[in-house]
Amino acid sequence: MQNIHTMFISDVHLGTPDCQAQLLSKALTELAPKKLYLVGDIIDLAAMRKKAVLPQDQQLLLGQFWQMAREGCEIIYIPGNHDAPLRKVCGLKLGKLQIRRKAIHKTRDGRRFLVSHGDEFDGHVRIHPFMLRLGDHAHQLLLWLNRCYNKVRQWLNLPYRSLAAMIKQRFSSAQRYIQNFQDAACIEARRQSLDGYIGGHIHQAGFSHRQGALYCNDGDWVEHCTALVETNSGKLQLLQWPSMKVLGEPSAPLPFASERVNS
């Protein structure tokens, strides 16, 4: 594993039983990034309004974030739709920790990416708002089934498998939503003359070249336990825990946005 400069994580959903706090804590310790983007839905304030749950491992993870900032790691927190109340304090800086609505990240090799949670593109994916709300409730049910399914697999000494991901891959409507989401994100990145987009929200990690830009999604920490990382040389990779396996890297890079404009 090459030295990691920047790490992007999203959809941790602290405050819910689906949160994989211990695995994420281990990942942060192993990689020790110099810069960390918390790309939304880190604390699930929406769920905590109904039932406030924050077990010890999740409390320790929050403490770890704060300790990393105190030790010099630059942390940029971009609230998502589940921690949207924190958007009211965007612009706040506490030492190395800052809260922002979105960011422009410049990689070590000079590329520039729009970074946001991604829920702002929900209105661009041609799905009725009622269906979006229904999908959110259905996803919560899938996560509950996922916990039950993997408890049985653990009892049978079988490795973890995301039931929710297996089901979503079999529905063409879910795949259309993902493709429309990717297009909307990359169109916005190109509108700002950027090289690509980095976000979360849809719990579907991956890379793709769309609309003349590089789309990167860091996944989640409730189903897949994935993170997007940038090495000291500027290479982007998707990693998955607990194996710390490299899930993928972008295919041949596009010319930088500035090169495309000048060509």
Short mmCIF file of N, CA, C and O in Angstrom, two decimals, residues 193-251:
data_model
loop_
_atom_site.label_atom_id
_atom_site.label_comp_id
_atom_site.label_asym_id
_atom_site.label_seq_id
_atom_site.Cartn_x
_atom_site.Cartn_y
_atom_site.Cartn_z
N SER A 193 -15.80 23.73 -15.22
CA SER A 193 -14.49 23.53 -15.87
C SER A 193 -13.54 22.72 -15.01
O SER A 193 -12.34 22.98 -14.95
N LEU A 194 -14.10 21.70 -14.34
CA LEU A 194 -13.31 20.83 -13.48
C LEU A 194 -13.09 19.48 -14.17
O LEU A 194 -13.74 19.16 -15.16
N ASP A 195 -12.16 18.71 -13.63
CA ASP A 195 -11.80 17.42 -14.23
C ASP A 195 -12.71 16.28 -13.80
O ASP A 195 -12.73 15.24 -14.46
N GLY A 196 -13.44 16.46 -12.71
CA GLY A 196 -14.30 15.37 -12.29
C GLY A 196 -15.08 15.69 -11.03
O GLY A 196 -15.05 16.82 -10.52
N TYR A 197 -15.74 14.66 -10.54
CA TYR A 197 -16.61 14.79 -9.38
C TYR A 197 -16.30 13.68 -8.39
O TYR A 197 -16.06 12.53 -8.77
N ILE A 198 -16.35 14.01 -7.08
CA ILE A 198 -16.18 13.04 -5.99
C ILE A 198 -17.35 13.22 -5.03
O ILE A 198 -17.63 14.33 -4.58
N GLY A 199 -18.04 12.13 -4.72
CA GLY A 199 -19.17 12.21 -3.80
C GLY A 199 -19.53 10.87 -3.22
O GLY A 199 -18.77 9.90 -3.31
N GLY A 200 -20.71 10.82 -2.61
CA GLY A 200 -21.21 9.60 -1.97
C GLY A 200 -22.68 9.45 -2.24
O GLY A 200 -23.11 9.32 -3.38
N HIS A 201 -23.49 9.41 -1.18
CA HIS A 201 -24.95 9.47 -1.21
C HIS A 201 -25.64 8.19 -1.66
O HIS A 201 -26.57 7.73 -1.01
N ILE A 202 -25.22 7.60 -2.77
CA ILE A 202 -26.00 6.49 -3.35
C ILE A 202 -25.47 5.11 -2.92
O ILE A 202 -25.98 4.10 -3.40
N HIS A 203 -24.46 5.07 -2.03
CA HIS A 203 -23.93 3.80 -1.51
C HIS A 203 -23.48 2.88 -2.64
O HIS A 203 -23.64 1.67 -2.57
N GLN A 204 -22.89 3.44 -3.66
CA GLN A 204 -22.44 2.65 -4.81
C GLN A 204 -21.07 3.16 -5.23
O GLN A 204 -20.95 4.11 -6.00
N ALA A 205 -20.01 2.54 -4.70
CA ALA A 205 -18.65 2.99 -5.00
C ALA A 205 -18.29 2.67 -6.44
O ALA A 205 -18.74 1.67 -7.00
N GLY A 206 -17.46 3.51 -7.04
CA GLY A 206 -17.02 3.20 -8.39
C GLY A 206 -16.45 4.41 -9.11
O GLY A 206 -16.54 5.55 -8.64
N PHE A 207 -15.85 4.13 -10.27
CA PHE A 207 -15.33 5.15 -11.17
C PHE A 207 -16.02 5.01 -12.52
O PHE A 207 -16.36 3.90 -12.94
N SER A 208 -16.19 6.11 -13.21
CA SER A 208 -16.62 6.05 -14.60
C SER A 208 -16.30 7.38 -15.27
O SER A 208 -16.23 8.42 -14.61
N HIS A 209 -16.10 7.35 -16.58
CA HIS A 209 -15.92 8.56 -17.37
C HIS A 209 -17.26 8.89 -18.01
O HIS A 209 -17.80 8.12 -18.81
N ARG A 210 -17.80 10.05 -17.63
CA ARG A 210 -19.13 10.43 -18.13
C ARG A 210 -19.14 11.93 -18.41
O ARG A 210 -18.58 12.72 -17.64
N GLN A 211 -19.78 12.28 -19.50
CA GLN A 211 -19.97 13.70 -19.83
C GLN A 211 -18.64 14.46 -19.88
O GLN A 211 -18.57 15.64 -19.53
N GLY A 212 -17.56 13.78 -20.26
CA GLY A 212 -16.26 14.43 -20.35
C GLY A 212 -15.57 14.66 -19.03
O GLY A 212 -14.64 15.47 -18.94
N ALA A 213 -16.01 13.97 -17.98
CA ALA A 213 -15.41 14.13 -16.66
C ALA A 213 -15.25 12.77 -15.99
O ALA A 213 -15.86 11.78 -16.41
N LEU A 214 -14.42 12.71 -14.96
CA LEU A 214 -14.21 11.48 -14.20
C LEU A 214 -15.13 11.48 -12.98
O LEU A 214 -15.03 12.37 -12.13
N TYR A 215 -16.00 10.51 -12.91
CA TYR A 215 -16.91 10.36 -11.77
C TYR A 215 -16.29 9.40 -10.76
O TYR A 215 -15.85 8.29 -11.12
N CYS A 216 -16.26 9.80 -9.49
CA CYS A 216 -15.72 8.96 -8.42
C CYS A 216 -16.72 8.94 -7.26
O CYS A 216 -17.14 10.00 -6.79
N ASN A 217 -17.09 7.76 -6.81
CA ASN A 217 -17.96 7.64 -5.64
C ASN A 217 -17.26 6.80 -4.60
O ASN A 217 -16.77 5.70 -4.90
N ASP A 218 -17.20 7.31 -3.36
CA ASP A 218 -16.45 6.62 -2.31
C ASP A 218 -17.23 5.52 -1.60
O ASP A 218 -16.70 4.83 -0.73
N GLY A 219 -18.53 5.35 -1.93
CA GLY A 219 -19.30 4.24 -1.35
C GLY A 219 -19.91 4.58 -0.01
O GLY A 219 -20.49 5.64 0.18
N ASP A 220 -19.75 3.69 0.98
CA ASP A 220 -20.41 3.88 2.27
C ASP A 220 -19.75 3.02 3.33
O ASP A 220 -18.90 2.17 3.04
N TRP A 221 -20.18 3.26 4.60
CA TRP A 221 -19.68 2.48 5.74
C TRP A 221 -20.83 1.85 6.52
O TRP A 221 -20.79 1.75 7.74
N VAL A 222 -21.86 1.40 5.79
CA VAL A 222 -22.92 0.60 6.40
C VAL A 222 -23.08 -0.73 5.67
O VAL A 222 -23.42 -1.74 6.28
N GLU A 223 -22.82 -0.75 4.36
CA GLU A 223 -22.96 -1.97 3.57
C GLU A 223 -21.62 -2.47 3.05
O GLU A 223 -21.30 -3.66 3.18
N HIS A 224 -20.84 -1.56 2.44
CA HIS A 224 -19.68 -1.99 1.67
C HIS A 224 -18.33 -1.68 2.31
O HIS A 224 -17.33 -2.28 1.94
N CYS A 225 -18.31 -0.72 3.24
CA CYS A 225 -17.07 -0.33 3.93
C CYS A 225 -15.96 0.01 2.93
O CYS A 225 -14.91 -0.65 2.86
N THR A 226 -16.20 1.05 2.16
CA THR A 226 -15.25 1.47 1.13
C THR A 226 -14.83 2.91 1.35
O THR A 226 -15.54 3.71 1.96
N ALA A 227 -13.66 3.23 0.82
CA ALA A 227 -13.14 4.59 0.88
C ALA A 227 -12.41 4.88 -0.42
O ALA A 227 -11.81 3.99 -1.03
N LEU A 228 -12.46 6.13 -0.84
CA LEU A 228 -11.67 6.61 -1.96
C LEU A 228 -10.41 7.23 -1.37
O LEU A 228 -10.49 8.02 -0.43
N VAL A 229 -9.26 6.87 -1.93
CA VAL A 229 -8.01 7.43 -1.44
C VAL A 229 -7.20 7.99 -2.60
O VAL A 229 -7.32 7.55 -3.74
N GLU A 230 -6.38 8.97 -2.26
CA GLU A 230 -5.42 9.53 -3.21
C GLU A 230 -4.02 9.33 -2.65
O GLU A 230 -3.74 9.68 -1.50
N THR A 231 -3.14 8.72 -3.44
CA THR A 231 -1.78 8.47 -2.99
C THR A 231 -0.94 9.75 -3.12
O THR A 231 -1.39 10.75 -3.68
N ASN A 232 0.27 9.68 -2.62
CA ASN A 232 1.15 10.84 -2.69
C ASN A 232 1.49 11.23 -4.13
O ASN A 232 1.90 12.36 -4.38
N SER A 233 1.31 10.30 -5.07
CA SER A 233 1.58 10.61 -6.47
C SER A 233 0.35 11.12 -7.21
O SER A 233 0.43 11.47 -8.39
N GLY A 234 -0.82 11.13 -6.54
CA GLY A 234 -2.03 11.59 -7.17
C GLY A 234 -2.91 10.49 -7.73
O GLY A 234 -3.96 10.77 -8.32
N LYS A 235 -2.51 9.23 -7.55
CA LYS A 235 -3.33 8.12 -8.04
C LYS A 235 -4.56 7.96 -7.16
O LYS A 235 -4.49 8.04 -5.93
N LEU A 236 -5.71 7.71 -7.79
CA LEU A 236 -6.96 7.48 -7.08
C LEU A 236 -7.26 5.99 -7.04
O LEU A 236 -7.12 5.29 -8.04
N GLN A 237 -7.70 5.51 -5.86
CA GLN A 237 -8.04 4.11 -5.69
C GLN A 237 -9.26 3.98 -4.80
O GLN A 237 -9.50 4.81 -3.93
N LEU A 238 -10.00 2.90 -4.99
CA LEU A 238 -11.08 2.52 -4.08
C LEU A 238 -10.60 1.34 -3.26
O LEU A 238 -10.16 0.32 -3.80
N LEU A 239 -10.70 1.47 -1.93
CA LEU A 239 -10.29 0.40 -1.03
C LEU A 239 -11.50 -0.10 -0.25
O LEU A 239 -12.43 0.66 0.03
N GLN A 240 -11.47 -1.37 0.12
CA GLN A 240 -12.55 -1.98 0.89
C GLN A 240 -11.98 -2.69 2.11
O GLN A 240 -10.93 -3.33 2.03
N TRP A 241 -12.71 -2.58 3.22
CA TRP A 241 -12.31 -3.23 4.46
C TRP A 241 -13.27 -4.37 4.77
O TRP A 241 -14.42 -4.36 4.31
N PRO A 242 -12.79 -5.38 5.55
CA PRO A 242 -11.55 -5.42 6.34
C PRO A 242 -10.32 -5.87 5.57
O PRO A 242 -9.21 -5.81 6.09
N SER A 243 -10.44 -6.31 4.33
CA SER A 243 -9.30 -6.84 3.59
C SER A 243 -8.34 -5.77 3.10
O SER A 243 -7.20 -6.06 2.75
N MET A 244 -8.78 -4.50 3.08
CA MET A 244 -8.03 -3.38 2.49
C MET A 244 -7.69 -3.70 1.04
O MET A 244 -6.66 -3.31 0.51
N LYS A 245 -8.59 -4.40 0.38
CA LYS A 245 -8.45 -4.77 -1.03
C LYS A 245 -8.69 -3.56 -1.92
O LYS A 245 -9.57 -2.76 -1.67
N VAL A 246 -7.89 -3.44 -2.98
CA VAL A 246 -8.11 -2.39 -3.97
C VAL A 246 -9.23 -2.85 -4.89
O VAL A 246 -9.08 -3.81 -5.66
N LEU A 247 -10.39 -2.17 -4.81
CA LEU A 247 -11.55 -2.54 -5.62
C LEU A 247 -11.42 -2.03 -7.05
O LEU A 247 -11.98 -2.63 -7.97
N GLY A 248 -10.74 -0.93 -7.23
CA GLY A 248 -10.62 -0.39 -8.57
C GLY A 248 -9.84 0.89 -8.64
O GLY A 248 -9.58 1.55 -7.62
N GLU A 249 -9.41 1.23 -9.84
CA GLU A 249 -8.76 2.48 -10.16
C GLU A 249 -9.38 3.00 -11.45
O GLU A 249 -9.92 2.22 -12.24
N PRO A 250 -9.32 4.31 -11.67
CA PRO A 250 -9.88 4.83 -12.93
C PRO A 250 -9.14 4.26 -14.12
O PRO A 250 -7.94 3.95 -14.04
N SER A 251 -9.84 4.11 -15.24
CA SER A 251 -9.19 3.73 -16.48
C SER A 251 -8.35 4.90 -16.96
O SER A 251 -8.22 5.91 -16.27
#
